[in-house]
Short mmCIF file of N, CA and C in Angstrom, two decimals:
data_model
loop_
_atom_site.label_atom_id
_atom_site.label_comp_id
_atom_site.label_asym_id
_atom_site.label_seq_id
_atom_site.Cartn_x
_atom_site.Cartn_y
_atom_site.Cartn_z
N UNK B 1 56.82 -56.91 94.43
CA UNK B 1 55.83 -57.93 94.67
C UNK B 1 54.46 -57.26 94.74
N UNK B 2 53.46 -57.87 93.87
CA UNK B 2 52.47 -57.03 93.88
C UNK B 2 51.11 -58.11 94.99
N UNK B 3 50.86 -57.31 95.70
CA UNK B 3 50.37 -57.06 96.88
C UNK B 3 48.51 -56.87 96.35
N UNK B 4 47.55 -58.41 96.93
CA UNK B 4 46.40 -58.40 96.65
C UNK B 4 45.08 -57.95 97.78
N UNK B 5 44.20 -57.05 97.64
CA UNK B 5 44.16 -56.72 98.67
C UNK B 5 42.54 -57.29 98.80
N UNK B 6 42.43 -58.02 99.70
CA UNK B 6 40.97 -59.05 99.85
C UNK B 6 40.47 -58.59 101.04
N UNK B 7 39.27 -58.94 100.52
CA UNK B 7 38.56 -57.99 101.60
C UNK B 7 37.23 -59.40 102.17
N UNK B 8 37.26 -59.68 103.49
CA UNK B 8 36.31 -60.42 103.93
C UNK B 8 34.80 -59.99 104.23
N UNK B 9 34.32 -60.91 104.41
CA UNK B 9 32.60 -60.35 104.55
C UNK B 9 32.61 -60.01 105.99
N UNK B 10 33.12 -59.96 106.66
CA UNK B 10 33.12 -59.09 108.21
C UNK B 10 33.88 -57.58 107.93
N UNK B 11 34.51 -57.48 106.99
CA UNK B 11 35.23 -55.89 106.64
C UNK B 11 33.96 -55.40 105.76
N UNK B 12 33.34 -56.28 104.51
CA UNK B 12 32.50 -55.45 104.32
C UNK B 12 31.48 -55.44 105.10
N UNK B 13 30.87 -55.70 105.97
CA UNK B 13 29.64 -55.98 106.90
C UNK B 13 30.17 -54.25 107.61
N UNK B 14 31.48 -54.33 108.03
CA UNK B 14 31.93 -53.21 108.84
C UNK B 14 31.92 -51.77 108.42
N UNK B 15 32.25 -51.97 106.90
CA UNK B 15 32.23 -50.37 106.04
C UNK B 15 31.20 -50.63 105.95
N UNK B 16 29.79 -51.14 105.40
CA UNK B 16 28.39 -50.62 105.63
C UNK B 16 27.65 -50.24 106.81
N UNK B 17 28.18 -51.06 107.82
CA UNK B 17 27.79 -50.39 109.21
C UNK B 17 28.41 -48.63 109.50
N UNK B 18 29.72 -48.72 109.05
CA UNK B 18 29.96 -46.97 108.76
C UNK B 18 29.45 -46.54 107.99
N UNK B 19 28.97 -46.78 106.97
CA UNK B 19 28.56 -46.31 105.86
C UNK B 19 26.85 -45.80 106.52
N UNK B 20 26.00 -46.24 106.84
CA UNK B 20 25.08 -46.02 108.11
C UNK B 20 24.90 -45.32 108.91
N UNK B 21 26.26 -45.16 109.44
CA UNK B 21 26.46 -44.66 110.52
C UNK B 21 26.95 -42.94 109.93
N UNK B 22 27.61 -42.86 109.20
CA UNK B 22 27.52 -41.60 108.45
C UNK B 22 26.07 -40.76 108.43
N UNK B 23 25.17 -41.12 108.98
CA UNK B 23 23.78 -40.41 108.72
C UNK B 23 23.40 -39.57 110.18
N UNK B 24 24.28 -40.20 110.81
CA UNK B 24 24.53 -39.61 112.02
C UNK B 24 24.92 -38.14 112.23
N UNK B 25 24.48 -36.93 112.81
CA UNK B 25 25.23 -35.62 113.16
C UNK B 25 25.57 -35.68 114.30
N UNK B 26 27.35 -35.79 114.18
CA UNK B 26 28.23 -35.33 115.67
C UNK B 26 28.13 -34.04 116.06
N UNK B 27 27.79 -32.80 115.18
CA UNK B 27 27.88 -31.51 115.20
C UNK B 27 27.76 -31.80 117.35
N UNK B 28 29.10 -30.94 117.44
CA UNK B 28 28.67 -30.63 119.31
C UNK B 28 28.99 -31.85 119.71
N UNK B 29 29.06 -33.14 119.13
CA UNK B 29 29.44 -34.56 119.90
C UNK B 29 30.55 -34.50 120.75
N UNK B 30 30.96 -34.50 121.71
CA UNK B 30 32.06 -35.18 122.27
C UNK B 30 32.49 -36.17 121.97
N UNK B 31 33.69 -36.61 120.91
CA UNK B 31 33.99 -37.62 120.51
C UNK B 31 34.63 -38.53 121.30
N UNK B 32 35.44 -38.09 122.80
CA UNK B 32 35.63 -39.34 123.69
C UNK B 32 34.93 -39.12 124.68
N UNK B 33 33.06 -39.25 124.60
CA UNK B 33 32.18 -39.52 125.49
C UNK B 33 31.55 -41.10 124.36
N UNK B 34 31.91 -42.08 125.06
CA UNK B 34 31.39 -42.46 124.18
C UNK B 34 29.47 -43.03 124.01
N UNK B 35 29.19 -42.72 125.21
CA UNK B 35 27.54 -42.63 125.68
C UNK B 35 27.21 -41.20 124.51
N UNK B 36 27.92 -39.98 124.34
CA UNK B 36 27.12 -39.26 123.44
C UNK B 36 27.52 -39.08 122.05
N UNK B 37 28.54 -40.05 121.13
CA UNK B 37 28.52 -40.73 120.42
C UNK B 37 27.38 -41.59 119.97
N UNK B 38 27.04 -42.86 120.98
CA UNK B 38 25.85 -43.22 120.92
C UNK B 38 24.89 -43.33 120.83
N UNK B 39 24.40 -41.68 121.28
CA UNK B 39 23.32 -41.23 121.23
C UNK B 39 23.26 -40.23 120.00
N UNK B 40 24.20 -40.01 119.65
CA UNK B 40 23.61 -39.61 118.32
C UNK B 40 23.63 -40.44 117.16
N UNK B 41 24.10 -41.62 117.00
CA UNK B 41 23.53 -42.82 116.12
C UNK B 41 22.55 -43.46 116.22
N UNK B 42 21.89 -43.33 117.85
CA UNK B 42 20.47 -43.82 117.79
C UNK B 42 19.62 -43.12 117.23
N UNK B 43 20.02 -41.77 117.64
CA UNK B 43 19.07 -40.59 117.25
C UNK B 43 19.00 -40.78 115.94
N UNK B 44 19.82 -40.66 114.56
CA UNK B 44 20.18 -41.26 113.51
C UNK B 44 18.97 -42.35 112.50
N UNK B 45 19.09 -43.42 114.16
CA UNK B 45 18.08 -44.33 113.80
C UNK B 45 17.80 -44.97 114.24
N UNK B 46 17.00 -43.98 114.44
CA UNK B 46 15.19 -44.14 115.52
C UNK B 46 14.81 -45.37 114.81
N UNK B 47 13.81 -45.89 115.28
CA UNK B 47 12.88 -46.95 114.57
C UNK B 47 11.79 -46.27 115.20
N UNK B 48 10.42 -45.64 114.49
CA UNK B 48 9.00 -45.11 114.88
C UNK B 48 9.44 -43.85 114.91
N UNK B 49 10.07 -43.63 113.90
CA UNK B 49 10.05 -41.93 113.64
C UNK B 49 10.40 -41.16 114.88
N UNK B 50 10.11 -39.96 114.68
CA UNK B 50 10.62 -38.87 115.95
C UNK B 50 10.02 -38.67 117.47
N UNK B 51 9.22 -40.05 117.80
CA UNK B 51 7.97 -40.15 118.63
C UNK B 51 9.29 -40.65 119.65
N UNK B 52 10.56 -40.94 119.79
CA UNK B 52 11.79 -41.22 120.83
C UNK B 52 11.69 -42.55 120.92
N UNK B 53 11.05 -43.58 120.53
CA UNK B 53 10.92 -45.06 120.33
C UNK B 53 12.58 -45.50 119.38
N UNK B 54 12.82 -46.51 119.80
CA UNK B 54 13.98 -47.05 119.45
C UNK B 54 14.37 -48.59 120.02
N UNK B 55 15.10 -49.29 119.09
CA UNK B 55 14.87 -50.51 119.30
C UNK B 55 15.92 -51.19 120.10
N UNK B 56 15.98 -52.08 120.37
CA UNK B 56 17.06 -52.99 120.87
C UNK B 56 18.06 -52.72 119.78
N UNK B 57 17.85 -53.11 118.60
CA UNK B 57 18.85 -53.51 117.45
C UNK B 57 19.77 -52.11 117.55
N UNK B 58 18.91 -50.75 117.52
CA UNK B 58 19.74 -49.55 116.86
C UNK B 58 20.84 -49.38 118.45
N UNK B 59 19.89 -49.29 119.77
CA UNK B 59 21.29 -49.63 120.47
C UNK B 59 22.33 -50.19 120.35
N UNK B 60 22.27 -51.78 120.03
CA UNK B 60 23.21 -52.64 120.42
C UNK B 60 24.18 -52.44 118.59
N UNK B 61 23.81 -51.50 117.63
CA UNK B 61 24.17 -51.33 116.89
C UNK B 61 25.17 -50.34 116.86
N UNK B 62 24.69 -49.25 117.82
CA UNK B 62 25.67 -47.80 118.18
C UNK B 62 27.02 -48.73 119.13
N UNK B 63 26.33 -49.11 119.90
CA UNK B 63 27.75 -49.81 120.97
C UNK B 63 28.32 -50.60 120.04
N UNK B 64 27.91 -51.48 118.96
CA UNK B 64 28.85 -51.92 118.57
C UNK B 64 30.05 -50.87 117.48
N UNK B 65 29.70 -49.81 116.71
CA UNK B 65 30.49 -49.03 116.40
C UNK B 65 31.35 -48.25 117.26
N UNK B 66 31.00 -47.85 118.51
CA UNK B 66 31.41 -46.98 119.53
C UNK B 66 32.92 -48.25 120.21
N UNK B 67 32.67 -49.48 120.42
CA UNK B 67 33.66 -50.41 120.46
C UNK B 67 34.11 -50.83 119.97
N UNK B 68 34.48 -50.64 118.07
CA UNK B 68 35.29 -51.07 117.31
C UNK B 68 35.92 -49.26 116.69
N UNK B 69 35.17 -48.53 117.07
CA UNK B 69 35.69 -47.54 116.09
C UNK B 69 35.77 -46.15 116.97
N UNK B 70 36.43 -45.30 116.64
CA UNK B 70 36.07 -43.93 117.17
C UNK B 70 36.27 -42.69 116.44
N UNK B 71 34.81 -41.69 116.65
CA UNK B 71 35.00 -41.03 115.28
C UNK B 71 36.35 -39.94 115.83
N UNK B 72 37.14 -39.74 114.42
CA UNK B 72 38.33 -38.76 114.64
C UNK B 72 37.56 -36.97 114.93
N UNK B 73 37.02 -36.83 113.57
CA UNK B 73 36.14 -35.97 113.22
C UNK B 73 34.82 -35.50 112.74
N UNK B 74 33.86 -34.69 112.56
CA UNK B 74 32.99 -34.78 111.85
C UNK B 74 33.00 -33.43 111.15
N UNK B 75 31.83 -33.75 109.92
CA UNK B 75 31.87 -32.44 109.46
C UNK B 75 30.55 -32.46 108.46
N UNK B 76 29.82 -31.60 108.49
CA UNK B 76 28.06 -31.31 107.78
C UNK B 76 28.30 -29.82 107.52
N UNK B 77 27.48 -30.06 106.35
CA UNK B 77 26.76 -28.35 106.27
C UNK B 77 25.81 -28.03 106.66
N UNK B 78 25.00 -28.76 107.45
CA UNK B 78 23.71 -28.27 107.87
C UNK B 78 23.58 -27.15 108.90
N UNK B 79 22.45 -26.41 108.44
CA UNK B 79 22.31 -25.19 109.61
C UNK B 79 23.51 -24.03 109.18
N UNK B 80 24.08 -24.09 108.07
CA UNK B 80 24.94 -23.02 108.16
C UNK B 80 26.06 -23.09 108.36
N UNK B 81 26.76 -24.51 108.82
CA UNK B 81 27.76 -24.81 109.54
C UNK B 81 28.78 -24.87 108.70
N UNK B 82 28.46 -25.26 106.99
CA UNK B 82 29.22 -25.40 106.03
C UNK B 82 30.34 -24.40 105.49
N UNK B 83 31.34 -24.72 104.83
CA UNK B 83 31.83 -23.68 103.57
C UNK B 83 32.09 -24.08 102.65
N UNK B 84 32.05 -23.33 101.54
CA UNK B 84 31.97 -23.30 100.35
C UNK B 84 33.04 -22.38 99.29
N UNK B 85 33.29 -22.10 97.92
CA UNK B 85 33.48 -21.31 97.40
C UNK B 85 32.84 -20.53 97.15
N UNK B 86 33.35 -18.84 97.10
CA UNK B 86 32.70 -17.74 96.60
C UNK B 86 32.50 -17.35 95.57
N UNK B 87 33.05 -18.57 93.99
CA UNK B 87 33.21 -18.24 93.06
C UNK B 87 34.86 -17.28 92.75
N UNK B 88 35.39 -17.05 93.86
CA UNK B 88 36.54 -15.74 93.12
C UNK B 88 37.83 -17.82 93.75
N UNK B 89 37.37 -18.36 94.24
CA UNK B 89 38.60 -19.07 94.88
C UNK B 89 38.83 -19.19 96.38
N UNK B 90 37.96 -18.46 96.65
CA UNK B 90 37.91 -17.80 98.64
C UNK B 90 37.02 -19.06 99.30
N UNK B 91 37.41 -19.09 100.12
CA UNK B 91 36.50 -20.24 101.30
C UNK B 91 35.96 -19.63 101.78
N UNK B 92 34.38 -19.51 102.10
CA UNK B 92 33.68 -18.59 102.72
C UNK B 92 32.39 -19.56 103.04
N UNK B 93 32.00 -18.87 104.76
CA UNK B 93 31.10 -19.72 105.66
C UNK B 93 29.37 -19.36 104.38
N UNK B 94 29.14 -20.65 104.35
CA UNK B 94 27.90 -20.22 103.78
C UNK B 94 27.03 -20.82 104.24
N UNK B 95 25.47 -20.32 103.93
CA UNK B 95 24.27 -20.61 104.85
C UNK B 95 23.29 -21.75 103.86
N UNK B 96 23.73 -22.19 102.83
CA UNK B 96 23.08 -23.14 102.10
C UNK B 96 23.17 -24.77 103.05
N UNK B 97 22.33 -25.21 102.40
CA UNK B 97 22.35 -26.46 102.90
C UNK B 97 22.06 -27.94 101.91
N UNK B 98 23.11 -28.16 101.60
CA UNK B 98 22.90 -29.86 100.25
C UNK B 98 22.87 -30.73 101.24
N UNK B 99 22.93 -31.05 102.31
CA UNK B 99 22.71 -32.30 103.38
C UNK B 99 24.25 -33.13 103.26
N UNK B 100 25.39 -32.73 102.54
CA UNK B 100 26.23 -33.78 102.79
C UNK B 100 26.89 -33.29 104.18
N UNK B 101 27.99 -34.63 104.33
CA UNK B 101 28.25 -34.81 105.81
C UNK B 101 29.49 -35.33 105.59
N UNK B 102 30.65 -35.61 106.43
CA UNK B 102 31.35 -36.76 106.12
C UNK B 102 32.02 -36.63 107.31
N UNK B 103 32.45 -38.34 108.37
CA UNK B 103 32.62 -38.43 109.54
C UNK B 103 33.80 -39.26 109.43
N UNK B 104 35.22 -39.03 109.86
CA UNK B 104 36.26 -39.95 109.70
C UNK B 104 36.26 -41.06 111.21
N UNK B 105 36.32 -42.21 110.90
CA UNK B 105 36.56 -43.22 111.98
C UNK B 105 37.72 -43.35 112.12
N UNK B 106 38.39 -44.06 113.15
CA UNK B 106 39.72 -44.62 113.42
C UNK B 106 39.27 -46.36 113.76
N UNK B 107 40.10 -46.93 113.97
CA UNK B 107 39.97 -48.25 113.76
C UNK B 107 41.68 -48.50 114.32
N UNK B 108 41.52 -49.34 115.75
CA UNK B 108 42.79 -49.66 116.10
C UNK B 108 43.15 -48.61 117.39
N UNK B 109 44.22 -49.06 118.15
CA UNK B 109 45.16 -48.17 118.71
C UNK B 109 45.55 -47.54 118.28
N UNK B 110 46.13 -46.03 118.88
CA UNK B 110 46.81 -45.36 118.73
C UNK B 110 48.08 -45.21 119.91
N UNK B 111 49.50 -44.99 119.75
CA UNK B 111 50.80 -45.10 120.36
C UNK B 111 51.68 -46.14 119.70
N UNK B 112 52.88 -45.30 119.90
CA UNK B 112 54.31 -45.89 119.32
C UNK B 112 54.19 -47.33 119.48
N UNK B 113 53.74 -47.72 120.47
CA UNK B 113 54.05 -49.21 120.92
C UNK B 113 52.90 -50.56 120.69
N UNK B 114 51.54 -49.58 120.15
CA UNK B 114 50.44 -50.05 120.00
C UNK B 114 50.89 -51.87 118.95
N UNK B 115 50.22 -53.09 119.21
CA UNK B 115 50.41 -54.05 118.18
C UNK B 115 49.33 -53.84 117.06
N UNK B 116 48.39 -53.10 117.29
CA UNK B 116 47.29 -52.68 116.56
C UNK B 116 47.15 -51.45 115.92
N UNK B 117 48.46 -50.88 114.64
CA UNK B 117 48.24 -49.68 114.22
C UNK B 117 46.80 -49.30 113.56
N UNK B 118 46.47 -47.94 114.38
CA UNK B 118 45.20 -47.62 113.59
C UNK B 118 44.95 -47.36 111.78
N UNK B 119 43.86 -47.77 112.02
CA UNK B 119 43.37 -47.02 110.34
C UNK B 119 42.39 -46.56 110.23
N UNK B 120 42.44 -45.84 109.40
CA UNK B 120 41.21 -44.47 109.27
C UNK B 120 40.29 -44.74 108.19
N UNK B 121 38.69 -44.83 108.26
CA UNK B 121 37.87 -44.79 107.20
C UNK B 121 37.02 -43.20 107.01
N UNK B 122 36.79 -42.82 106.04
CA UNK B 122 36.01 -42.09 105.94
C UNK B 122 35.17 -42.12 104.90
N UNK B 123 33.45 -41.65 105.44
CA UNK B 123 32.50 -41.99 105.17
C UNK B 123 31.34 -41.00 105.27
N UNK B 124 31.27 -40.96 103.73
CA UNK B 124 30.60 -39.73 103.37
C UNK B 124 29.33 -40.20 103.08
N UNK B 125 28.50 -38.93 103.53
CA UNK B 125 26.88 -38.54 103.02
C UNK B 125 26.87 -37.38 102.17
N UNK B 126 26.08 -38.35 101.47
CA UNK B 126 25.69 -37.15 99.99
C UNK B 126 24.51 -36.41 100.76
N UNK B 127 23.61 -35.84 99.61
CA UNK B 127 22.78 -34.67 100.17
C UNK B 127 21.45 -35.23 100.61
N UNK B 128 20.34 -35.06 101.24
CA UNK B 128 19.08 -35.31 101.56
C UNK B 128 18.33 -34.38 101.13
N UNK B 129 16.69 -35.13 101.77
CA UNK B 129 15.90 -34.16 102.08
C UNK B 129 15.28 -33.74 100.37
N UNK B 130 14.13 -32.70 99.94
CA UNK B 130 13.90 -32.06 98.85
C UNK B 130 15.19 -32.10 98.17
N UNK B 131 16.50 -31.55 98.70
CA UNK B 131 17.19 -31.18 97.58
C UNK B 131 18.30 -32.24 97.32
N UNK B 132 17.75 -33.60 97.59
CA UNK B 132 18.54 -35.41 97.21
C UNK B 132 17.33 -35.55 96.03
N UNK B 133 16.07 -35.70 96.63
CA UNK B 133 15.41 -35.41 95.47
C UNK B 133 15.61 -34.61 93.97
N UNK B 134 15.79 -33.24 93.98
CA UNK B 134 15.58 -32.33 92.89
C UNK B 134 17.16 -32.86 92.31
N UNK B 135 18.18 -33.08 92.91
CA UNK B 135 19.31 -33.40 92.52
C UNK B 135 19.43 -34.93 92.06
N UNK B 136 18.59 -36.04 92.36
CA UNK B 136 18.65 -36.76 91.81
C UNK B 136 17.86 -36.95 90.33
N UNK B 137 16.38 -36.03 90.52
CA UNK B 137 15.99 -36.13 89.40
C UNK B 137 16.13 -35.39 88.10
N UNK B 138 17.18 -33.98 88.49
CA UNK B 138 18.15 -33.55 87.35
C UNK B 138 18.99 -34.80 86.85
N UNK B 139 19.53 -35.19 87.76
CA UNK B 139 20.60 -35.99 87.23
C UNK B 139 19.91 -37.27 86.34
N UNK B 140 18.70 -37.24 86.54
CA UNK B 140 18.15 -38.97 85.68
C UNK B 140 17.96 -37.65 84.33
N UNK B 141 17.25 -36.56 84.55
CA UNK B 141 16.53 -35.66 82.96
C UNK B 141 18.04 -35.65 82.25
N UNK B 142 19.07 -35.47 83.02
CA UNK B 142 20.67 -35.03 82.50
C UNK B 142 21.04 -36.42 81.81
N UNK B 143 20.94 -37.56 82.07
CA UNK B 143 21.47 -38.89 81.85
C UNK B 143 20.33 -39.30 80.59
#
């Protein structure tokens, strides 16, 4: 039986709110604090730039991810934190930085007995910064 899989405008409303929320760095987060969760999605997005101003909306925006979702993991290259290939096949810590990121959510309970099995999204950031730029505008000279 083949099995259709529909998706409502509150599921997609929900993967763009992760999708968002991916811009976020957990690097150091405590993932079951969920106050510093929060605070790094506000941080994320500020409204008035880096001056610590922030709105009603980006709060009540973090709590609402922080109460439907919880991140499993995170993971960025920024600062060095990344790895990469060495070219021979080797995984090796490298100090470059392309800005991607990618943060897995859970969604649901977790336990044997839970009525709400979890599910997992993950939600990636491509690169920023100068080098989202230089990489996007190779890619238009390439196309």
């Amino acid at each position: 039986m083949n099995r259709i899989f529909i998706m409502d405008n509150q599921k997609i409303s929900n993967y763009i709110a992760l999708a968002e929320t991916s811009y976020a760095d957990f690097t150091g987060t405590n993932f079951s604090n969920k106050e510093k969760v929060d605070a790094a999605i506000i941080r994320a997005n500020k409204s008035g730039g880096d001056k610590g101003n922030e709105s009603d909306r980006t709060k009540s925006f973090a709590e609402y991810i922080t109460k439907h979702y919880t991140v499993v993991t995170h993971y960025t290259d920024r600062l060095g934190t990344g790895f990469g290939e060495d070219g021979l096949g080797n995984i090796v810590r490298h100090s470059g930085e392309s800005g991607f990121s990618a943060t897995l959510f859970r969604e649901g309970e977790t336990g044997k007995e839970s009525p709400n099995p979890p599910k997992y999204i993950l939600a990636m950031r491509g690169t920023w910064g100068f080098k989202d730029v230089a990489a996007d505008i190779g890619d238009i000279v390439r196309d």
